[in-house]
Amino acid sequence: EAGVAQSPRYKIIEKRQSVAFWCNPISGHATLYWYQQILGQGPKLLIQFQNNGVVDDSQLPKDRFSAERLKGVDSTLKIQPAKLEDSAVYLCASSQNPTGELFFGEGSRLTVL
Amino acid sequence: GIQVEQSPPDLILQEGANSTLRCNFSDSVNNLQWFHQNPWGQLINLFYIPSGTKQNGRLSATTVATERYSLLYISSSQTTDSGVYFCAAFSLGDQFYFGTGTSLTVIP
């Protein structure tokens, strides 16, 4: 069974530029999550989808971050414009349902200069 | 939300030694997971253990939900066990909350 796929693995941009990350969850997993992990900290939830609907986006900085999950499968997370403090690893995870076991992708490491 | 605390924050072991990592959580949980974050940053599932005890090779985990803690045991540690270990707790109607991790270094 294929795991959670993410791309790109690494991205370096200048502040005020935009960036997009892509995630493909495990087949059949209805719940998809985007987490932000800053160096030395645990992952922090940005947004949770159930199929193509948003369950929780309370910690998503909506002035610069946006996410969508069209057709309830793949998802993209966009940052525009990026700030220095957005430098982090962006982790996508999926689960069969909101209470199920989480499985993570390899992450996308963003450096904002 | 649930407060999750992990201890110790850092641990250095000689290869072959045993260790116990602890995860305390502030409220009742419906789900608890342990992850190993490898040097490349990926979170690898170790245990899905809302209660009881599970074993997988040299690793085992115990969650005592009524007392709000979980333990991860690593026996006969190897250098490949190095990395950061996270626990994550989930409560119905809420989200997963991660601890700040235990950084483990196993030296040969």
PDB file of C-alpha atoms in Angstrom:
ATOM      1  CA  GLU A   1       0.000   0.000   0.000  1.00  0.00           C
ATOM      2  CA  ALA A   2       1.417   3.361  -1.021  1.00  0.00           C
ATOM      3  CA  GLY A   3       1.978   5.870   1.749  1.00  0.00           C
ATOM      4  CA  VAL A   4       1.218   9.582   1.897  1.00  0.00           C
ATOM      5  CA  ALA A   5       2.985  11.379  -0.942  1.00  0.00           C
ATOM      6  CA  GLN A   6       4.192  14.966  -0.696  1.00  0.00           C
ATOM      7  CA  SER A   7       6.041  17.334  -2.997  1.00  0.00           C
ATOM      8  CA  PRO A   8       8.290  19.155  -3.262  1.00  0.00           C
ATOM      9  CA  ARG A   9      10.607  17.801  -0.573  1.00  0.00           C
ATOM     10  CA  TYR A  10      12.552  21.047  -0.341  1.00  0.00           C
ATOM     11  CA  LYS A  11      11.821  24.637  -1.312  1.00  0.00           C
ATOM     12  CA  ILE A  12      13.819  27.815  -0.844  1.00  0.00           C
ATOM     13  CA  ILE A  13      12.124  31.143  -1.556  1.00  0.00           C
ATOM     14  CA  GLU A  14      12.558  34.819  -0.775  1.00  0.00           C
ATOM     15  CA  LYS A  15      10.188  36.514   1.636  1.00  0.00           C
ATOM     16  CA  ARG A  16       7.015  37.864   0.025  1.00  0.00           C
ATOM     17  CA  GLN A  17       7.140  35.154  -2.646  1.00  0.00           C
ATOM     18  CA  SER A  18       4.536  32.409  -2.882  1.00  0.00           C
ATOM     19  CA  VAL A  19       4.859  28.641  -2.567  1.00  0.00           C
ATOM     20  CA  ALA A  20       2.548  25.656  -2.914  1.00  0.00           C
ATOM     21  CA  PHE A  21       2.790  22.169  -1.472  1.00  0.00           C
ATOM     22  CA  TRP A  22       0.966  19.108  -2.727  1.00  0.00           C
ATOM     23  CA  CYS A  23      -0.235  16.028  -0.871  1.00  0.00           C
ATOM     24  CA  ASN A  24      -1.756  12.750  -1.994  1.00  0.00           C
ATOM     25  CA  PRO A  25      -3.131  10.733   0.958  1.00  0.00           C
ATOM     26  CA  ILE A  26      -3.311   6.991   1.372  1.00  0.00           C
ATOM     27  CA  SER A  27      -6.007   5.561  -0.882  1.00  0.00           C
ATOM     28  CA  GLY A  28      -9.361   5.472   0.856  1.00  0.00           C
ATOM     29  CA  HIS A  29      -8.404   7.829   3.662  1.00  0.00           C
ATOM     30  CA  ALA A  30     -11.179  10.360   4.085  1.00  0.00           C
ATOM     31  CA  THR A  31      -9.396  12.606   6.570  1.00  0.00           C
ATOM     32  CA  LEU A  32      -6.422  14.732   5.561  1.00  0.00           C
ATOM     33  CA  TYR A  33      -4.320  17.030   7.733  1.00  0.00           C
ATOM     34  CA  TRP A  34      -1.671  19.681   7.181  1.00  0.00           C
ATOM     35  CA  TYR A  35       0.757  20.261  10.038  1.00  0.00           C
ATOM     36  CA  GLN A  36       3.518  22.825  10.474  1.00  0.00           C
ATOM     37  CA  GLN A  37       6.628  21.738  12.365  1.00  0.00           C
ATOM     38  CA  ILE A  38       9.107  24.391  13.407  1.00  0.00           C
ATOM     39  CA  LEU A  39      12.584  23.196  14.346  1.00  0.00           C
ATOM     40  CA  GLY A  40      12.678  21.845  17.891  1.00  0.00           C
ATOM     41  CA  GLN A  41       8.911  21.684  18.289  1.00  0.00           C
ATOM     42  CA  GLY A  42       6.160  19.144  17.797  1.00  0.00           C
ATOM     43  CA  PRO A  43       3.863  19.349  14.772  1.00  0.00           C
ATOM     44  CA  LYS A  44       1.043  21.894  14.974  1.00  0.00           C
ATOM     45  CA  LEU A  45      -2.225  21.392  13.116  1.00  0.00           C
ATOM     46  CA  LEU A  46      -2.955  23.947  10.408  1.00  0.00           C
ATOM     47  CA  ILE A  47      -6.044  22.467   8.791  1.00  0.00           C
ATOM     48  CA  GLN A  48      -8.075  19.246   8.786  1.00  0.00           C
ATOM     49  CA  PHE A  49     -10.289  18.057   5.934  1.00  0.00           C
ATOM     50  CA  GLN A  50     -12.972  15.398   5.986  1.00  0.00           C
ATOM     51  CA  ASN A  51     -13.432  14.383   2.344  1.00  0.00           C
ATOM     52  CA  ASN A  52     -13.455  17.796   0.623  1.00  0.00           C
ATOM     53  CA  GLY A  53     -14.876  19.763   3.560  1.00  0.00           C
ATOM     54  CA  VAL A  54     -12.917  21.696   6.187  1.00  0.00           C
ATOM     55  CA  VAL A  55     -13.299  20.343   9.743  1.00  0.00           C
ATOM     56  CA  ASP A  56     -10.856  22.598  11.560  1.00  0.00           C
ATOM     57  CA  ASP A  57      -8.840  25.542  10.244  1.00  0.00           C
ATOM     58  CA  SER A  58      -8.749  27.530  13.460  1.00  0.00           C
ATOM     59  CA  GLN A  59      -4.927  27.643  13.516  1.00  0.00           C
ATOM     60  CA  LEU A  60      -4.445  28.463   9.836  1.00  0.00           C
ATOM     61  CA  PRO A  61      -3.159  32.035   9.298  1.00  0.00           C
ATOM     62  CA  LYS A  62      -5.791  32.822   6.731  1.00  0.00           C
ATOM     63  CA  ASP A  63      -4.294  36.140   5.690  1.00  0.00           C
ATOM     64  CA  ARG A  64      -1.467  34.266   3.978  1.00  0.00           C
ATOM     65  CA  PHE A  65      -2.204  30.547   4.061  1.00  0.00           C
ATOM     66  CA  SER A  66      -4.847  28.738   2.036  1.00  0.00           C
ATOM     67  CA  ALA A  67      -5.598  25.075   1.457  1.00  0.00           C
ATOM     68  CA  GLU A  68      -7.983  23.100  -0.645  1.00  0.00           C
ATOM     69  CA  ARG A  69      -8.891  19.491  -1.197  1.00  0.00           C
ATOM     70  CA  LEU A  70     -10.769  19.237  -4.433  1.00  0.00           C
ATOM     71  CA  LYS A  71     -12.648  15.980  -5.116  1.00  0.00           C
ATOM     72  CA  GLY A  72     -11.777  14.764  -1.623  1.00  0.00           C
ATOM     73  CA  VAL A  73      -8.421  13.264  -2.571  1.00  0.00           C
ATOM     74  CA  ASP A  74      -5.324  15.412  -3.267  1.00  0.00           C
ATOM     75  CA  SER A  75      -4.714  18.611  -1.375  1.00  0.00           C
ATOM     76  CA  THR A  76      -2.616  21.725  -1.849  1.00  0.00           C
ATOM     77  CA  LEU A  77      -1.378  24.162   0.765  1.00  0.00           C
ATOM     78  CA  LYS A  78      -0.373  27.621  -0.426  1.00  0.00           C
ATOM     79  CA  ILE A  79       1.499  30.408   1.312  1.00  0.00           C
ATOM     80  CA  GLN A  80       1.322  33.893  -0.173  1.00  0.00           C
ATOM     81  CA  PRO A  81       3.185  36.052   0.690  1.00  0.00           C
ATOM     82  CA  ALA A  82       5.733  34.077   2.689  1.00  0.00           C
ATOM     83  CA  LYS A  83       7.385  35.465   5.811  1.00  0.00           C
ATOM     84  CA  LEU A  84      10.660  34.485   7.438  1.00  0.00           C
ATOM     85  CA  GLU A  85       8.783  32.792  10.295  1.00  0.00           C
ATOM     86  CA  ASP A  86       7.111  30.419   7.818  1.00  0.00           C
ATOM     87  CA  SER A  87      10.378  28.506   7.540  1.00  0.00           C
ATOM     88  CA  ALA A  88       9.373  25.040   8.740  1.00  0.00           C
ATOM     89  CA  VAL A  89       8.547  21.531   7.623  1.00  0.00           C
ATOM     90  CA  TYR A  90       5.019  21.151   6.292  1.00  0.00           C
ATOM     91  CA  LEU A  91       3.698  17.692   7.011  1.00  0.00           C
ATOM     92  CA  CYS A  92       0.690  16.084   5.411  1.00  0.00           C
ATOM     93  CA  ALA A  93      -1.060  13.226   7.174  1.00  0.00           C
ATOM     94  CA  SER A  94      -4.113  11.116   6.501  1.00  0.00           C
ATOM     95  CA  SER A  95      -6.358   8.729   8.379  1.00  0.00           C
ATOM     96  CA  GLN A  96      -9.329   6.548   7.511  1.00  0.00           C
ATOM     97  CA  ASN A  97     -11.585   8.706   9.673  1.00  0.00           C
ATOM     98  CA  PRO A  98     -11.193  11.590  12.160  1.00  0.00           C
ATOM     99  CA  THR A  99     -10.508   9.240  15.098  1.00  0.00           C
ATOM    100  CA  GLY A 100      -8.236   6.830  13.255  1.00  0.00           C
ATOM    101  CA  GLU A 101      -4.503   6.273  13.173  1.00  0.00           C
ATOM    102  CA  LEU A 102      -2.468   9.061  11.592  1.00  0.00           C
ATOM    103  CA  PHE A 103       0.009   8.340   8.813  1.00  0.00           C
ATOM    104  CA  PHE A 104       2.473  11.016   7.714  1.00  0.00           C
ATOM    105  CA  GLY A 105       4.223  11.830   4.478  1.00  0.00           C
ATOM    106  CA  GLU A 106       7.920  12.675   4.282  1.00  0.00           C
ATOM    107  CA  GLY A 107       7.241  16.395   4.626  1.00  0.00           C
ATOM    108  CA  SER A 108       8.129  19.499   2.625  1.00  0.00           C
ATOM    109  CA  ARG A 109      10.917  21.620   4.079  1.00  0.00           C
ATOM    110  CA  LEU A 110      10.490  25.344   3.414  1.00  0.00           C
ATOM    111  CA  THR A 111      13.241  27.902   3.871  1.00  0.00           C
ATOM    112  CA  VAL A 112      12.268  31.570   3.533  1.00  0.00           C
ATOM    113  CA  LEU A 113      15.203  33.948   3.020  1.00  0.00           C
TER     114      LEU A 113
ATOM    115  CA  GLY B   1      -7.018  21.416  24.128  1.00  0.00           C
ATOM    116  CA  ILE B   2      -5.095  18.565  25.698  1.00  0.00           C
ATOM    117  CA  GLN B   3      -1.682  19.397  27.163  1.00  0.00           C
ATOM    118  CA  VAL B   4       0.918  16.753  26.288  1.00  0.00           C
ATOM    119  CA  GLU B   5       4.217  16.598  28.127  1.00  0.00           C
ATOM    120  CA  GLN B   6       7.096  14.287  27.321  1.00  0.00           C
ATOM    121  CA  SER B   7      10.098  13.375  29.409  1.00  0.00           C
ATOM    122  CA  PRO B   8      12.989  13.358  29.379  1.00  0.00           C
ATOM    123  CA  PRO B   9      13.579  16.024  26.719  1.00  0.00           C
ATOM    124  CA  ASP B  10      16.974  14.569  25.855  1.00  0.00           C
ATOM    125  CA  LEU B  11      18.482  11.141  26.345  1.00  0.00           C
ATOM    126  CA  ILE B  12      21.907   9.759  25.481  1.00  0.00           C
ATOM    127  CA  LEU B  13      22.416   6.002  25.641  1.00  0.00           C
ATOM    128  CA  GLN B  14      25.177   3.553  25.009  1.00  0.00           C
ATOM    129  CA  GLU B  15      24.287   1.014  22.364  1.00  0.00           C
ATOM    130  CA  GLY B  16      22.625  -1.988  23.999  1.00  0.00           C
ATOM    131  CA  ALA B  17      21.088  -0.040  26.879  1.00  0.00           C
ATOM    132  CA  ASN B  18      17.383   0.084  27.687  1.00  0.00           C
ATOM    133  CA  SER B  19      15.269   3.211  28.103  1.00  0.00           C
ATOM    134  CA  THR B  20      11.793   4.396  29.034  1.00  0.00           C
ATOM    135  CA  LEU B  21      10.162   7.482  27.536  1.00  0.00           C
ATOM    136  CA  ARG B  22       7.117   9.001  29.187  1.00  0.00           C
ATOM    137  CA  CYS B  23       4.122  10.900  27.834  1.00  0.00           C
ATOM    138  CA  ASN B  24       1.680  12.609  30.201  1.00  0.00           C
ATOM    139  CA  PHE B  25      -1.596  14.083  28.982  1.00  0.00           C
ATOM    140  CA  SER B  26      -3.933  16.442  30.766  1.00  0.00           C
ATOM    141  CA  ASP B  27      -7.324  14.975  29.860  1.00  0.00           C
ATOM    142  CA  SER B  28      -8.945  11.705  28.889  1.00  0.00           C
ATOM    143  CA  VAL B  29      -8.040  10.560  25.390  1.00  0.00           C
ATOM    144  CA  ASN B  30      -9.570   8.321  22.761  1.00  0.00           C
ATOM    145  CA  ASN B  31      -6.406   7.799  20.810  1.00  0.00           C
ATOM    146  CA  LEU B  32      -2.702   7.932  21.517  1.00  0.00           C
ATOM    147  CA  GLN B  33       0.132   7.364  19.081  1.00  0.00           C
ATOM    148  CA  TRP B  34       3.900   7.146  19.333  1.00  0.00           C
ATOM    149  CA  PHE B  35       6.077   8.269  16.423  1.00  0.00           C
ATOM    150  CA  HIS B  36       9.781   8.192  15.644  1.00  0.00           C
ATOM    151  CA  GLN B  37      11.035  11.143  13.613  1.00  0.00           C
ATOM    152  CA  ASN B  38      14.036   9.979  11.660  1.00  0.00           C
ATOM    153  CA  PRO B  39      17.001  12.231  10.757  1.00  0.00           C
ATOM    154  CA  TRP B  40      15.330  13.057   7.439  1.00  0.00           C
ATOM    155  CA  GLY B  41      12.276  14.419   9.253  1.00  0.00           C
ATOM    156  CA  GLN B  42       9.710  11.763   8.485  1.00  0.00           C
ATOM    157  CA  LEU B  43       7.356  10.685  11.264  1.00  0.00           C
ATOM    158  CA  ILE B  44       7.246   6.907  11.412  1.00  0.00           C
ATOM    159  CA  ASN B  45       4.349   5.215  13.198  1.00  0.00           C
ATOM    160  CA  LEU B  46       5.435   3.120  16.150  1.00  0.00           C
ATOM    161  CA  PHE B  47       2.254   2.412  18.094  1.00  0.00           C
ATOM    162  CA  TYR B  48      -1.435   3.236  17.979  1.00  0.00           C
ATOM    163  CA  ILE B  49      -2.273   2.593  21.624  1.00  0.00           C
ATOM    164  CA  PRO B  50      -5.244   4.306  23.291  1.00  0.00           C
ATOM    165  CA  SER B  51      -4.975   1.784  26.134  1.00  0.00           C
ATOM    166  CA  GLY B  52      -3.188  -1.395  27.130  1.00  0.00           C
ATOM    167  CA  THR B  53       0.187  -2.754  26.094  1.00  0.00           C
ATOM    168  CA  LYS B  54       1.649  -3.552  22.690  1.00  0.00           C
ATOM    169  CA  GLN B  55       4.994  -4.909  21.614  1.00  0.00           C
ATOM    170  CA  ASN B  56       6.843  -4.735  18.322  1.00  0.00           C
ATOM    171  CA  GLY B  57      10.285  -6.290  18.395  1.00  0.00           C
ATOM    172  CA  ARG B  58      12.540  -4.353  20.753  1.00  0.00           C
ATOM    173  CA  LEU B  59       9.918  -1.687  21.317  1.00  0.00           C
ATOM    174  CA  SER B  60       6.858  -1.840  23.492  1.00  0.00           C
ATOM    175  CA  ALA B  61       4.326   0.698  24.728  1.00  0.00           C
ATOM    176  CA  THR B  62       1.843   0.909  27.564  1.00  0.00           C
ATOM    177  CA  THR B  63      -0.958   3.425  27.946  1.00  0.00           C
ATOM    178  CA  VAL B  64      -2.790   3.792  31.265  1.00  0.00           C
ATOM    179  CA  ALA B  65      -5.649   5.996  30.150  1.00  0.00           C
ATOM    180  CA  THR B  66      -7.195   6.313  33.626  1.00  0.00           C
ATOM    181  CA  GLU B  67      -3.932   7.758  34.969  1.00  0.00           C
ATOM    182  CA  ARG B  68      -3.278   9.822  31.828  1.00  0.00           C
ATOM    183  CA  TYR B  69       0.126   8.588  30.786  1.00  0.00           C
ATOM    184  CA  SER B  70       1.824   6.400  28.237  1.00  0.00           C
ATOM    185  CA  LEU B  71       5.280   4.817  28.272  1.00  0.00           C
ATOM    186  CA  LEU B  72       7.504   3.767  25.392  1.00  0.00           C
ATOM    187  CA  TYR B  73      10.154   1.153  26.171  1.00  0.00           C
ATOM    188  CA  ILE B  74      13.204   0.653  23.994  1.00  0.00           C
ATOM    189  CA  SER B  75      15.319  -2.381  24.768  1.00  0.00           C
ATOM    190  CA  SER B  76      18.808  -3.191  23.514  1.00  0.00           C
ATOM    191  CA  SER B  77      19.037   0.195  21.808  1.00  0.00           C
ATOM    192  CA  GLN B  78      20.782   0.529  18.450  1.00  0.00           C
ATOM    193  CA  THR B  79      22.261   3.565  16.719  1.00  0.00           C
ATOM    194  CA  THR B  80      19.367   3.463  14.268  1.00  0.00           C
ATOM    195  CA  ASP B  81      17.013   4.219  17.165  1.00  0.00           C
ATOM    196  CA  SER B  82      18.428   7.746  17.323  1.00  0.00           C
ATOM    197  CA  GLY B  83      16.015  10.539  16.523  1.00  0.00           C
ATOM    198  CA  VAL B  84      13.115  12.307  18.148  1.00  0.00           C
ATOM    199  CA  TYR B  85      10.206  10.406  19.645  1.00  0.00           C
ATOM    200  CA  PHE B  86       6.812  12.094  19.757  1.00  0.00           C
ATOM    201  CA  CYS B  87       3.577  11.099  21.366  1.00  0.00           C
ATOM    202  CA  ALA B  88       0.280  12.519  20.129  1.00  0.00           C
ATOM    203  CA  ALA B  89      -3.008  12.447  22.020  1.00  0.00           C
ATOM    204  CA  PHE B  90      -6.500  12.792  20.614  1.00  0.00           C
ATOM    205  CA  SER B  91      -9.826  13.467  22.264  1.00  0.00           C
ATOM    206  CA  LEU B  92     -13.219  13.113  20.519  1.00  0.00           C
ATOM    207  CA  GLY B  93     -14.410  16.354  18.985  1.00  0.00           C
ATOM    208  CA  ASP B  94     -10.926  17.803  19.176  1.00  0.00           C
ATOM    209  CA  GLN B  95      -7.653  17.242  17.363  1.00  0.00           C
ATOM    210  CA  PHE B  96      -4.360  15.447  17.878  1.00  0.00           C
ATOM    211  CA  TYR B  97      -1.947  17.313  20.161  1.00  0.00           C
ATOM    212  CA  PHE B  98       1.738  16.532  20.010  1.00  0.00           C
ATOM    213  CA  GLY B  99       4.254  16.674  22.808  1.00  0.00           C
ATOM    214  CA  THR B 100       7.589  18.468  22.388  1.00  0.00           C
ATOM    215  CA  GLY B 101       9.396  15.189  21.905  1.00  0.00           C
ATOM    216  CA  THR B 102      12.274  13.240  23.419  1.00  0.00           C
ATOM    217  CA  SER B 103      15.527  13.491  21.498  1.00  0.00           C
ATOM    218  CA  LEU B 104      17.371  10.169  21.724  1.00  0.00           C
ATOM    219  CA  THR B 105      21.014   9.690  20.785  1.00  0.00           C
ATOM    220  CA  VAL B 106      22.449   6.176  20.837  1.00  0.00           C
ATOM    221  CA  ILE B 107      26.216   6.068  20.748  1.00  0.00           C
ATOM    222  CA  PRO B 108      28.179   3.004  19.616  1.00  0.00           C
TER     223      PRO B 108
END
